mmCIF file of C-alpha atoms in Angstrom:
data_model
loop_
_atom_site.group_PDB
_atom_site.id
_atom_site.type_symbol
_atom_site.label_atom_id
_atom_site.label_comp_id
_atom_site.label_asym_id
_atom_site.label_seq_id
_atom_site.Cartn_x
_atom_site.Cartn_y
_atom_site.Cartn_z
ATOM 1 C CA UNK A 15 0.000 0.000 0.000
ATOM 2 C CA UNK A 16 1.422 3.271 -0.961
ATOM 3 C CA UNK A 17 2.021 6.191 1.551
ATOM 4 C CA UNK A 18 -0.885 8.966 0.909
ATOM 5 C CA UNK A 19 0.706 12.019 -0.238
ATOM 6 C CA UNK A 20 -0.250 15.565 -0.111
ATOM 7 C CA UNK A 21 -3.475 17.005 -1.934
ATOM 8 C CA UNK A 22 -1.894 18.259 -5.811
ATOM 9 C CA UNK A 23 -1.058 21.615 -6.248
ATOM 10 C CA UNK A 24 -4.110 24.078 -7.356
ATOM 11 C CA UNK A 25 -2.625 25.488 -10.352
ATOM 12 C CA UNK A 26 -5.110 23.120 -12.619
ATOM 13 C CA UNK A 27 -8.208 24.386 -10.748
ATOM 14 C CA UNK A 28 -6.962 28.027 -10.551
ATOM 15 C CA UNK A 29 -6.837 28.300 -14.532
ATOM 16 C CA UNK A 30 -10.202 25.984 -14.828
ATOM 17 C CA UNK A 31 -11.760 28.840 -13.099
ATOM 18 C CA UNK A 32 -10.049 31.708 -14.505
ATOM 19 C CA UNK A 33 -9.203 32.668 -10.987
ATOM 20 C CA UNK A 34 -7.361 35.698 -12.184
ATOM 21 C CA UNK A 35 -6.471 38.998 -10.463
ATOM 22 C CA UNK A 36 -8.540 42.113 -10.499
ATOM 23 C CA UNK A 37 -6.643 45.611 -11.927
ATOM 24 C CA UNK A 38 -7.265 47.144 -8.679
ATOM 25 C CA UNK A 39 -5.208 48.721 -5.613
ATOM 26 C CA UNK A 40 -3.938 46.092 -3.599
ATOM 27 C CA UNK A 41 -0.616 45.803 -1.204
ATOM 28 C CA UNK A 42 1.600 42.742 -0.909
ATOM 29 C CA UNK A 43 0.831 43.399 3.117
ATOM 30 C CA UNK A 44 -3.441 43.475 2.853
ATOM 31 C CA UNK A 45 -4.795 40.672 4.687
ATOM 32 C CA UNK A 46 -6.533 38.767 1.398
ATOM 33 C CA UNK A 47 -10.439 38.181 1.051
ATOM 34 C CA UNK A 48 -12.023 34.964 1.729
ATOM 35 C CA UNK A 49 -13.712 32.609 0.099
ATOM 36 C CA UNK A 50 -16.680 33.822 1.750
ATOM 37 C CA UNK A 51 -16.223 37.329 0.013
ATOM 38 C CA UNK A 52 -15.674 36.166 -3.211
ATOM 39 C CA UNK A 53 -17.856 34.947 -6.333
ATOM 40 C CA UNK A 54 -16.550 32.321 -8.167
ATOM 41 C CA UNK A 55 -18.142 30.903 -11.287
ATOM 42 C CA UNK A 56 -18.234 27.480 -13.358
ATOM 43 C CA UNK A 57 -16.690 27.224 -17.023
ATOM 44 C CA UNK A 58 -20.432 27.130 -17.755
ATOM 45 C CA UNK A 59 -22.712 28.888 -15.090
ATOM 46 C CA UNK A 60 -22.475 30.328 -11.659
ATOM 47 C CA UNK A 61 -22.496 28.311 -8.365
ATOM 48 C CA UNK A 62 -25.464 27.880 -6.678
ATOM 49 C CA UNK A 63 -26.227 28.036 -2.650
ATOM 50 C CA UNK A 64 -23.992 25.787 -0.808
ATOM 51 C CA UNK A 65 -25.483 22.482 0.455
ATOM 52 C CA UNK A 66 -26.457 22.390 3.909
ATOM 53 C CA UNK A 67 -24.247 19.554 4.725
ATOM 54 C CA UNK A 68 -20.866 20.809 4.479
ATOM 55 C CA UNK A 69 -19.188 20.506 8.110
ATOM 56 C CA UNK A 70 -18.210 24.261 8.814
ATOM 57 C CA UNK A 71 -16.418 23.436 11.546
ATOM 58 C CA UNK A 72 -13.945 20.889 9.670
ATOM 59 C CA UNK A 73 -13.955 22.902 6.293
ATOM 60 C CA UNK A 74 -12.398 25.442 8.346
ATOM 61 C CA UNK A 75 -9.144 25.780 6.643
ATOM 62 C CA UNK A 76 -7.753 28.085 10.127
ATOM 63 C CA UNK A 77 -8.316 26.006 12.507
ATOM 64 C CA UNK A 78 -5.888 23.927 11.264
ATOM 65 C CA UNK A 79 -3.457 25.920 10.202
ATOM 66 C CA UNK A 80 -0.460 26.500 12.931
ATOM 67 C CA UNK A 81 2.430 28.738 11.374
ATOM 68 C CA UNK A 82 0.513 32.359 11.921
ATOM 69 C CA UNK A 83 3.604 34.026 10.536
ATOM 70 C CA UNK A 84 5.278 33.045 6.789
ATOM 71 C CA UNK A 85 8.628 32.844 6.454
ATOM 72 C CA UNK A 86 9.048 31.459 2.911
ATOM 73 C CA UNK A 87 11.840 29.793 0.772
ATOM 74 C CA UNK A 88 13.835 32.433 -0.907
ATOM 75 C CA UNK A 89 16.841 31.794 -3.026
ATOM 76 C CA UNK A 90 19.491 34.633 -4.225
ATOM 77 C CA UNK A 91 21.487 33.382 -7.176
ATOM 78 C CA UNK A 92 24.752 34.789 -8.087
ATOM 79 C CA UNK A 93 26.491 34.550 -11.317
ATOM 80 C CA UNK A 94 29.940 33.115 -10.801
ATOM 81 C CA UNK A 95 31.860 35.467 -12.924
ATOM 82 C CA UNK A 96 30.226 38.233 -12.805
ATOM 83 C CA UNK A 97 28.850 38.044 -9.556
ATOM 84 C CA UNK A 98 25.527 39.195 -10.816
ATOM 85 C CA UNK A 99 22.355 38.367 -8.422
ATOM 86 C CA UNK A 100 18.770 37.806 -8.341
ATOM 87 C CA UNK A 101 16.204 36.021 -6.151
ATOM 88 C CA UNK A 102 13.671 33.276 -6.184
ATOM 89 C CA UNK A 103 10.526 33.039 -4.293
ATOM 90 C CA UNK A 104 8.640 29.826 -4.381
ATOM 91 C CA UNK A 105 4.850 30.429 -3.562
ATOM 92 C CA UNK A 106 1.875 27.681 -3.161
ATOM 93 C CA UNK A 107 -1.275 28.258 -5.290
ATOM 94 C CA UNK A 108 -3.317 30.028 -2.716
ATOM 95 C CA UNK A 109 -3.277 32.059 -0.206
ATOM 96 C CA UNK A 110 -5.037 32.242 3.707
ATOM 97 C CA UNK A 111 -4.741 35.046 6.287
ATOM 98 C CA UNK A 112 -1.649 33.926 7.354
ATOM 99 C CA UNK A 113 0.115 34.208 4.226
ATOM 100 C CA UNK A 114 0.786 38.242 4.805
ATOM 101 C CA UNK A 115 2.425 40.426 5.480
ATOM 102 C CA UNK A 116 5.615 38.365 4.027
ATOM 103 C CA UNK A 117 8.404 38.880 5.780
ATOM 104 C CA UNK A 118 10.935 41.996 5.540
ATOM 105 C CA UNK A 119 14.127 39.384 3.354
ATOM 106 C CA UNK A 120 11.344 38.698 1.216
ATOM 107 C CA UNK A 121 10.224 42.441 0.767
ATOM 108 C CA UNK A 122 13.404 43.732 0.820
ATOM 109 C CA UNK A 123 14.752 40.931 -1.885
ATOM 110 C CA UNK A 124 11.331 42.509 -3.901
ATOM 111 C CA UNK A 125 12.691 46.211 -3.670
ATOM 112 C CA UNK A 126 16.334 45.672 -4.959
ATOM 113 C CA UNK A 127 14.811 43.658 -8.083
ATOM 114 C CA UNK A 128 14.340 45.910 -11.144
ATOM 115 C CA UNK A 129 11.724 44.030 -12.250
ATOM 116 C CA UNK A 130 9.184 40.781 -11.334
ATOM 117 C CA UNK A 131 8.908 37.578 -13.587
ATOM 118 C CA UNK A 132 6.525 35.102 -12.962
ATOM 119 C CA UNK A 133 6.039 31.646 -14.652
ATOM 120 C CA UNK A 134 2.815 33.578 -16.726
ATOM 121 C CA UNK A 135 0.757 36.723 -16.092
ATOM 122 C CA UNK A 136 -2.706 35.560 -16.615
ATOM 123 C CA UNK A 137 -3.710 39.244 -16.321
ATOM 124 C CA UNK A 138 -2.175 39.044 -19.766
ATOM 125 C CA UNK A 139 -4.310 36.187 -20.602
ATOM 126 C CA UNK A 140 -7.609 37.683 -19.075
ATOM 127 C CA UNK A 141 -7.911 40.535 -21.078
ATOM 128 C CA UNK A 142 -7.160 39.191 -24.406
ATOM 129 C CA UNK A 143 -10.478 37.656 -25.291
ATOM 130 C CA UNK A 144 -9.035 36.041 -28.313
ATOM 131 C CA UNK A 145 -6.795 33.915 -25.809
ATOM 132 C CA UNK A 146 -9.390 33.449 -23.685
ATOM 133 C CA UNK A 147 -11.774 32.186 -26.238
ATOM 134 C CA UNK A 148 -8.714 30.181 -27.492
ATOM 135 C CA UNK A 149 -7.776 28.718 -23.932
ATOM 136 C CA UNK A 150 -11.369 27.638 -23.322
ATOM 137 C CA UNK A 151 -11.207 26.026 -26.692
ATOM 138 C CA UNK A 152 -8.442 24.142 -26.435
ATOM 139 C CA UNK A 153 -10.024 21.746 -23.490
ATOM 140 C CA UNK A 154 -12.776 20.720 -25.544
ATOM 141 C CA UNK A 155 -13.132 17.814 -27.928
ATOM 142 C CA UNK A 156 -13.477 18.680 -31.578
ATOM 143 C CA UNK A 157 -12.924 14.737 -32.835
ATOM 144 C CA UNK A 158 -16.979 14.260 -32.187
ATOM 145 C CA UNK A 159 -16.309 12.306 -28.793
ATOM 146 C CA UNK A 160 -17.194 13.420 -25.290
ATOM 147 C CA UNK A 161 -16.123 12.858 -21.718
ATOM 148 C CA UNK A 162 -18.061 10.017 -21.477
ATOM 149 C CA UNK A 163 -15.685 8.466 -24.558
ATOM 150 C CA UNK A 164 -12.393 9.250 -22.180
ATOM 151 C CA UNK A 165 -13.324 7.839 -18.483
ATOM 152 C CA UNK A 166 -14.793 5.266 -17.370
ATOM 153 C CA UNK A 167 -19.082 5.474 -16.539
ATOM 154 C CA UNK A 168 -18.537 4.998 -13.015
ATOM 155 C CA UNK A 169 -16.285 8.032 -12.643
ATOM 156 C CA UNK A 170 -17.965 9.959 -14.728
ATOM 157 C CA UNK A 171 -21.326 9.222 -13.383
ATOM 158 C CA UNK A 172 -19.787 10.157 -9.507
ATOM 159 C CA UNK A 173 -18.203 13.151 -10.769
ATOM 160 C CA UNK A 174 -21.365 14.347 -12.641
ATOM 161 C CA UNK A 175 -22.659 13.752 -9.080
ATOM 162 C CA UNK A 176 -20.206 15.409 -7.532
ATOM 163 C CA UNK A 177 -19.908 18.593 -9.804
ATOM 164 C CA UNK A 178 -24.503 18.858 -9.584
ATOM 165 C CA UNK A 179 -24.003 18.886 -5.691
ATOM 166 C CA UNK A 180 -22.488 21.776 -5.992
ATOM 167 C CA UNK A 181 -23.994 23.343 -9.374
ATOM 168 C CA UNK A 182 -21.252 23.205 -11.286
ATOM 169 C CA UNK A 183 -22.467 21.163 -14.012
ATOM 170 C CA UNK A 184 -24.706 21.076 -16.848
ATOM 171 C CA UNK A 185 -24.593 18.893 -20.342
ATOM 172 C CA UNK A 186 -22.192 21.136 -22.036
ATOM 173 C CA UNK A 187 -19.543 19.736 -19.475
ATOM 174 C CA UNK A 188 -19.627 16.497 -21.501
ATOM 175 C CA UNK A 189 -17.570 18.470 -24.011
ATOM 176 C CA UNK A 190 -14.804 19.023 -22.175
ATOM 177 C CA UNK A 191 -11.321 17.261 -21.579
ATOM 178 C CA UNK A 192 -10.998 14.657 -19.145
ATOM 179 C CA UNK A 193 -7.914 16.697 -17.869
ATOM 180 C CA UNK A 194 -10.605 19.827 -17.188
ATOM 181 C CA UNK A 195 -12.836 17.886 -15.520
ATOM 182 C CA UNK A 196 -9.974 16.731 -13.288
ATOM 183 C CA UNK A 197 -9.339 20.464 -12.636
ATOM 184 C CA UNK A 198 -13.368 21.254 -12.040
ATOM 185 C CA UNK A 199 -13.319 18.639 -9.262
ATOM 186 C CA UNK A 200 -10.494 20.194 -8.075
ATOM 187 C CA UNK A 201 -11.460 23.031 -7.858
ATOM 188 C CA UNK A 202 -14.756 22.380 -6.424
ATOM 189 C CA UNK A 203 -13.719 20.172 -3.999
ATOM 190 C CA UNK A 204 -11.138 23.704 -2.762
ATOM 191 C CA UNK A 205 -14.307 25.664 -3.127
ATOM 192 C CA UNK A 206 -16.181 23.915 0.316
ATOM 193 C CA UNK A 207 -13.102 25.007 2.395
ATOM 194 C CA UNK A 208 -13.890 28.154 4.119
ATOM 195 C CA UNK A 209 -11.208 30.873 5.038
ATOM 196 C CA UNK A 210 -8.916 29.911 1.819
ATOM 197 C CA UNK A 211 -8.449 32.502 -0.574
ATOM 198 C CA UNK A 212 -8.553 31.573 -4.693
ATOM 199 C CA UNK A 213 -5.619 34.144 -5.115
ATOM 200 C CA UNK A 214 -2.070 33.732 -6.032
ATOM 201 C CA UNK A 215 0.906 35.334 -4.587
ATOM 202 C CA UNK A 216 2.450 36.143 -7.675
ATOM 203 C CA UNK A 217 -0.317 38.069 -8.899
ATOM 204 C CA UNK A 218 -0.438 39.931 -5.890
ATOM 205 C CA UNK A 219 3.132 40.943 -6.594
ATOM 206 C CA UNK A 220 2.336 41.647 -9.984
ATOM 207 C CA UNK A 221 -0.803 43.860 -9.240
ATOM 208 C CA UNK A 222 2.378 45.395 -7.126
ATOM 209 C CA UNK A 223 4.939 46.007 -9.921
ATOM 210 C CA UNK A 224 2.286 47.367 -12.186
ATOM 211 C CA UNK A 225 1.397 50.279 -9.641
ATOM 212 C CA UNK A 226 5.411 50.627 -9.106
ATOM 213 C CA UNK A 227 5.776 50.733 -12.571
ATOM 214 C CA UNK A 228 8.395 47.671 -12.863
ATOM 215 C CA UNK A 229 8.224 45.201 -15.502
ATOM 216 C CA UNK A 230 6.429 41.858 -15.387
ATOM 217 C CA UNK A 231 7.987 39.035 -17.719
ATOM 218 C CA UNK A 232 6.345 36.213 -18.243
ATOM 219 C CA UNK A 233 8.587 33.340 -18.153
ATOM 220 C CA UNK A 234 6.925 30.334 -19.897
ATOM 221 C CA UNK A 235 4.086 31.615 -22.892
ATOM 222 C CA UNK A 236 0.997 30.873 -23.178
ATOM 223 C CA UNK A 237 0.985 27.655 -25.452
ATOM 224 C CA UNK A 238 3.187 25.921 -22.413
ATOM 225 C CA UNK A 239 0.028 26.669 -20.359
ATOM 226 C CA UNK A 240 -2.308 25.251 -22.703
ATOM 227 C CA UNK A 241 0.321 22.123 -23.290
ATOM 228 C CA UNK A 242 -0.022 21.583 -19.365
ATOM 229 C CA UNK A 243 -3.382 21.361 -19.569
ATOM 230 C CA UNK A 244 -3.224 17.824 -21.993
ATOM 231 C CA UNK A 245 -0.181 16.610 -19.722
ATOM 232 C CA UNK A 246 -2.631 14.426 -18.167
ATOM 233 C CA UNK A 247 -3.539 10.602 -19.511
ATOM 234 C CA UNK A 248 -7.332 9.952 -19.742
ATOM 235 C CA UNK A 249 -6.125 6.972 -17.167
ATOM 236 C CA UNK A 250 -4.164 9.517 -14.981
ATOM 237 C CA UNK A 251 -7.294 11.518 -15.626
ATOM 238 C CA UNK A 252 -9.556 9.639 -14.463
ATOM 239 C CA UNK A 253 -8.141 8.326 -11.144
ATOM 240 C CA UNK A 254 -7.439 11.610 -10.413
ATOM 241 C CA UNK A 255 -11.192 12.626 -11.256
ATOM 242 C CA UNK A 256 -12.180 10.055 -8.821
ATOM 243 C CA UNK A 257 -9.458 10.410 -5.742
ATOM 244 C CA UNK A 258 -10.648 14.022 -5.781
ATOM 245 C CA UNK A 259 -13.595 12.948 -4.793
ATOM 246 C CA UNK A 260 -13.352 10.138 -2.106
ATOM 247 C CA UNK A 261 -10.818 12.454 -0.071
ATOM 248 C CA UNK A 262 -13.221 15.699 -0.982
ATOM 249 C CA UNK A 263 -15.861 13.675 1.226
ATOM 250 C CA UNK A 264 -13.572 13.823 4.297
ATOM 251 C CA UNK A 265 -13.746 17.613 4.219
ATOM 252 C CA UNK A 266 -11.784 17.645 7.514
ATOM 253 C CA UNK A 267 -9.147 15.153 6.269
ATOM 254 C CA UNK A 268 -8.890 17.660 2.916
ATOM 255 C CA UNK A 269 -9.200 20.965 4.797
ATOM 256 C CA UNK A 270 -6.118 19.356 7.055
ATOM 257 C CA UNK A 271 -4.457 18.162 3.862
ATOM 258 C CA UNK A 272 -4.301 21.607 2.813
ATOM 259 C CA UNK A 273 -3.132 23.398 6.072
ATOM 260 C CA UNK A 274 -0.711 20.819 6.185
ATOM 261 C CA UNK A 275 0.732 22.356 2.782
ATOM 262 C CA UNK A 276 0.332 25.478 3.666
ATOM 263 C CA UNK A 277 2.207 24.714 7.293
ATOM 264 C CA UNK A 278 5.320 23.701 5.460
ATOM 265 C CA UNK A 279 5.371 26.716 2.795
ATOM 266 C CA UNK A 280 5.318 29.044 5.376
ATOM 267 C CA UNK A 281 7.829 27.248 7.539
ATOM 268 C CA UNK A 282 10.383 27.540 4.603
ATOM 269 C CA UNK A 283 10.213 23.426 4.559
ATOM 270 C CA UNK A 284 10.165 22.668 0.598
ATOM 271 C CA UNK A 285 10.788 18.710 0.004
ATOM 272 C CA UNK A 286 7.728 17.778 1.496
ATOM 273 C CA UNK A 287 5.950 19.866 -1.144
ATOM 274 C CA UNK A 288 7.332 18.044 -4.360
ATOM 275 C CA UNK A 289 5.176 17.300 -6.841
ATOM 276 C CA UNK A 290 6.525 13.210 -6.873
ATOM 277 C CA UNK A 291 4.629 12.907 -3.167
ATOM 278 C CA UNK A 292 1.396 13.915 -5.449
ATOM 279 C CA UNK A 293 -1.112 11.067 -6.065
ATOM 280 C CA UNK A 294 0.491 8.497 -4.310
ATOM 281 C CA UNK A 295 -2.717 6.422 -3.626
ATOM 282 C CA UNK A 296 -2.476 5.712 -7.509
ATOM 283 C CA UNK A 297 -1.792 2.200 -8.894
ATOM 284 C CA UNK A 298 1.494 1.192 -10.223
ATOM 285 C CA UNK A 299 0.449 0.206 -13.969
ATOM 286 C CA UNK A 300 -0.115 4.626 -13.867
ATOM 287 C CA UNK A 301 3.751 4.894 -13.168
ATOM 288 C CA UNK A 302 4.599 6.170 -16.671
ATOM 289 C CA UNK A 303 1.847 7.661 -16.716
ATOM 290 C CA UNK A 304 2.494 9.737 -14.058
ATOM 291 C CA UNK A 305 6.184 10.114 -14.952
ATOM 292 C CA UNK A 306 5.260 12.034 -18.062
ATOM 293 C CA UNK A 307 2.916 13.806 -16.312
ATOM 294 C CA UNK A 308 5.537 15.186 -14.127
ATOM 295 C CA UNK A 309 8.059 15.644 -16.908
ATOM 296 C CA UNK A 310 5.333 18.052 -19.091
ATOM 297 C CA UNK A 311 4.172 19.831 -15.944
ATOM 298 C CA UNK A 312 7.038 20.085 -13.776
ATOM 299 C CA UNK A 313 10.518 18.996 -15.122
ATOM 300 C CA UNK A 314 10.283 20.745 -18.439
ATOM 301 C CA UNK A 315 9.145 23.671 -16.798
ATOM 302 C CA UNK A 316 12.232 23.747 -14.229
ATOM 303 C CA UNK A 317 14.230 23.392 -17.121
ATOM 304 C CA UNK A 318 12.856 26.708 -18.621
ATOM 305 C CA UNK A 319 12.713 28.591 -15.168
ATOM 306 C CA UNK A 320 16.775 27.788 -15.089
ATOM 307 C CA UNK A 321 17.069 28.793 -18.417
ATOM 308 C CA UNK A 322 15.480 31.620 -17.891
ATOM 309 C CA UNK A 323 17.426 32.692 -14.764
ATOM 310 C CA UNK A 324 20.813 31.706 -16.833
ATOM 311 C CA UNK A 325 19.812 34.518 -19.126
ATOM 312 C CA UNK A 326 19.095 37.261 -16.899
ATOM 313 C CA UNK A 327 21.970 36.696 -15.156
ATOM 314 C CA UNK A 328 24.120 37.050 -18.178
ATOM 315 C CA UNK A 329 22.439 40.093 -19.406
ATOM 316 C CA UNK A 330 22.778 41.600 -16.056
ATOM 317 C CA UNK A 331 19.021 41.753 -15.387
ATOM 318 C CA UNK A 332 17.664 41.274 -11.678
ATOM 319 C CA UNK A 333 13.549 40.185 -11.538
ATOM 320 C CA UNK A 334 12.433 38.931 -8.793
ATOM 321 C CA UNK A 335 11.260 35.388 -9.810
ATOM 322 C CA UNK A 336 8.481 33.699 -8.188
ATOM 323 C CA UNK A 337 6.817 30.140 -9.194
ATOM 324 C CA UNK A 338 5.849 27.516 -7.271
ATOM 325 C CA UNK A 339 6.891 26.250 -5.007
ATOM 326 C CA UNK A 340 7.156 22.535 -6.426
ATOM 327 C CA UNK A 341 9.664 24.185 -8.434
ATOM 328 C CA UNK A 342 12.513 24.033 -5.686
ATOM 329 C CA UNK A 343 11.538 20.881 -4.223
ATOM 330 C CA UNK A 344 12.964 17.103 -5.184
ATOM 331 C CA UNK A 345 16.083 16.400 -7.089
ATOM 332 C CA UNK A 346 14.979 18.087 -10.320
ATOM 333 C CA UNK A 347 14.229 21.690 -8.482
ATOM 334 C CA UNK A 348 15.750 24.724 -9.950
ATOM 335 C CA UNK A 349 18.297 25.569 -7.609
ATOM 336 C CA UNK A 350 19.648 22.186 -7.758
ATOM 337 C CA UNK A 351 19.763 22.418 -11.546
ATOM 338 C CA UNK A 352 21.784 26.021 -10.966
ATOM 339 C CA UNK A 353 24.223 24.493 -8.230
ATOM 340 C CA UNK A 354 24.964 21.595 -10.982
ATOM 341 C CA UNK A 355 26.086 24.032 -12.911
ATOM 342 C CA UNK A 356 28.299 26.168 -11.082
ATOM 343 C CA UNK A 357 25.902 28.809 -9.850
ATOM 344 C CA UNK A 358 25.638 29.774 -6.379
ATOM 345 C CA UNK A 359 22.272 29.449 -4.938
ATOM 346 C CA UNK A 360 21.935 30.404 -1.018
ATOM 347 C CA UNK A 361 19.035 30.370 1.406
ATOM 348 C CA UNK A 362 17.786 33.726 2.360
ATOM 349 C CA UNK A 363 16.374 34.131 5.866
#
């Protein structure tokens, strides 16, 4: 029986949802809104009342939570030769009240940068409605099958039961990639715990930059996000579809899951956040699967973060860089990539 790793990282859900950031005043040191202040919406309709039977008490994402004051993971990088710098950040996809302010080595690493790069400004994304329309597109099925074609009928009949719970599903689902509906249940399943906040760090930096007038880069484009999005086997898929669920109906064992995550992101404590300790409850004929998974989503992605960082420190540029977390942690993180290759990468604290 395989250990039970951590709940998977929310970036799926987050871009399901077009959980972008508002143009409006913010400050990296606001305390964020709740779920409970926010309206989130399906890819096809709005969410309805929430069912009477959630357990508020064990949804309650604080009450498990035990590090009230972040101090995150930062790297500075220096360029051998030239002795050029820049930091990293590594964020998780969401944020509680907990998560600000961030401390002053991360603020102050923030100030010196001249500009911010993030793996991709959705804001970008959001008000292009060409790429939008494009995005949305490129999760449905235009080779006349459906969902039901991709999974197998009991998943799909559990997460159409699952996803009408909560009124987040209607028959134009049934168009959609297996890999979305992977991300809806996801993201659903987020949506029942209370006092988490559908908001990333980095676009709360970016928001920042923008009003400061520094430059955001993107680092990956947008066709890498929409590649991510068909990383996933319908097999991988579809387990995932369905382990969503059965931990989603624990809500305290998925609310704890969470604070768990969040617990180690704000002690600083990165290993136990990589991306391998994802889906562990998953049979062993999904190995590969699961191995290219991780090299589309995550290890070809490092690869371009440290490329990335190798050319702004050889033009002399200084963003400050922040990604996920997932990015730093294992044997394949970034700033094991940059040590391997004669960069110096310290821990900033």
């Amino acid at each position: 029986m395989r250990k039970r790793g951590f709940f998977a990282a929310l970036s799926a859900a987050l871009l399901a949802l077009s959980a972008v950031s508002c143009e409006k005043k913010l400050h990296v040191d606001e305390k964020p809104k709740t779920t409970s202040e926010q309206v989130t919406t399906a890819a096809e309709g709005e969410k309805g009342t929430e069912p009477a039977d959630i357990n508020t008490s064990a949804s309650d994402l604080n009450s498990y939570i035990t590090v009230k004051k972040s101090h995150p993971a930062l790297w500075k990088v220096t360029e051998p030769n030239s002795g050029n710098e820049l930091y990293m950040l590594g964020m998780v996809y969401f944020m509680t009240e907990n998560t600000l302010p961030l401390p002053d080595y991360v603020m102050d690493a923030y100030r010196k940068s001249s500009a911010i790069a993030v793996e991709y400004d959705m804001s970008n994304m959001a008000q292009d409605a060409d790429r939008m329309q494009e995005f949305y597109s490129h999760m449905v099925y235009s080779d006349g099958t459906d969902i039901k074609d991709h999974i197998s009928a009991e998943t799909y009949q559990k997460a159409k039961d699952y996803l009408s719970k909560y009124f987040f599903y209607n028959n134009m689902m049934d168009g959609y990639s297996a890999s979305f509906w992977a991300s809806q249940v996801n993201a659903v399943a987020v949506s029942n715990v209370r006092n988490i906040t559908m908001e990333t760090l980095d676009s709360r930096f970016v928001t920042m930059a923008k009003m400061e007038n520094k430059a955001v880069i993107s680092i990956a484009d947008a066709d890498s996000q929409l590649r991510a999005m068909d990383a996933s086997t319908d097999e991988l898929s579809d387990f995932m579809i369905s382990d969503t669920i059965r931990r989603a109906e624990d809500i305290g064992g998925f609310t704890k899951n969470l604070a768990v995550q969040f617990d180690h992101w704000a002690k600083g404590e990165v290993d136990p956040l990589a991306e391998e300790l994802y889906w562990l409850d998953r049979s062993s004929d999904l190995d590969d699967d699961y191995e290219a998974y991780l090299e589309a989503t995550l290890y070809s992605r490092n690869a371009v973060i440290s490329s990335k960082v190798k050319e702004f420190l050889a033009n002399g540029d200084s963003p400050f860089i922040i990604v996920n977390v997932t990015s730093f942690s294992g044997e394949k993180g970034v700033d094991d990539i940059l040590t391997a290759e004669g960069y110096k990468v310290e821990r900033v604290d």
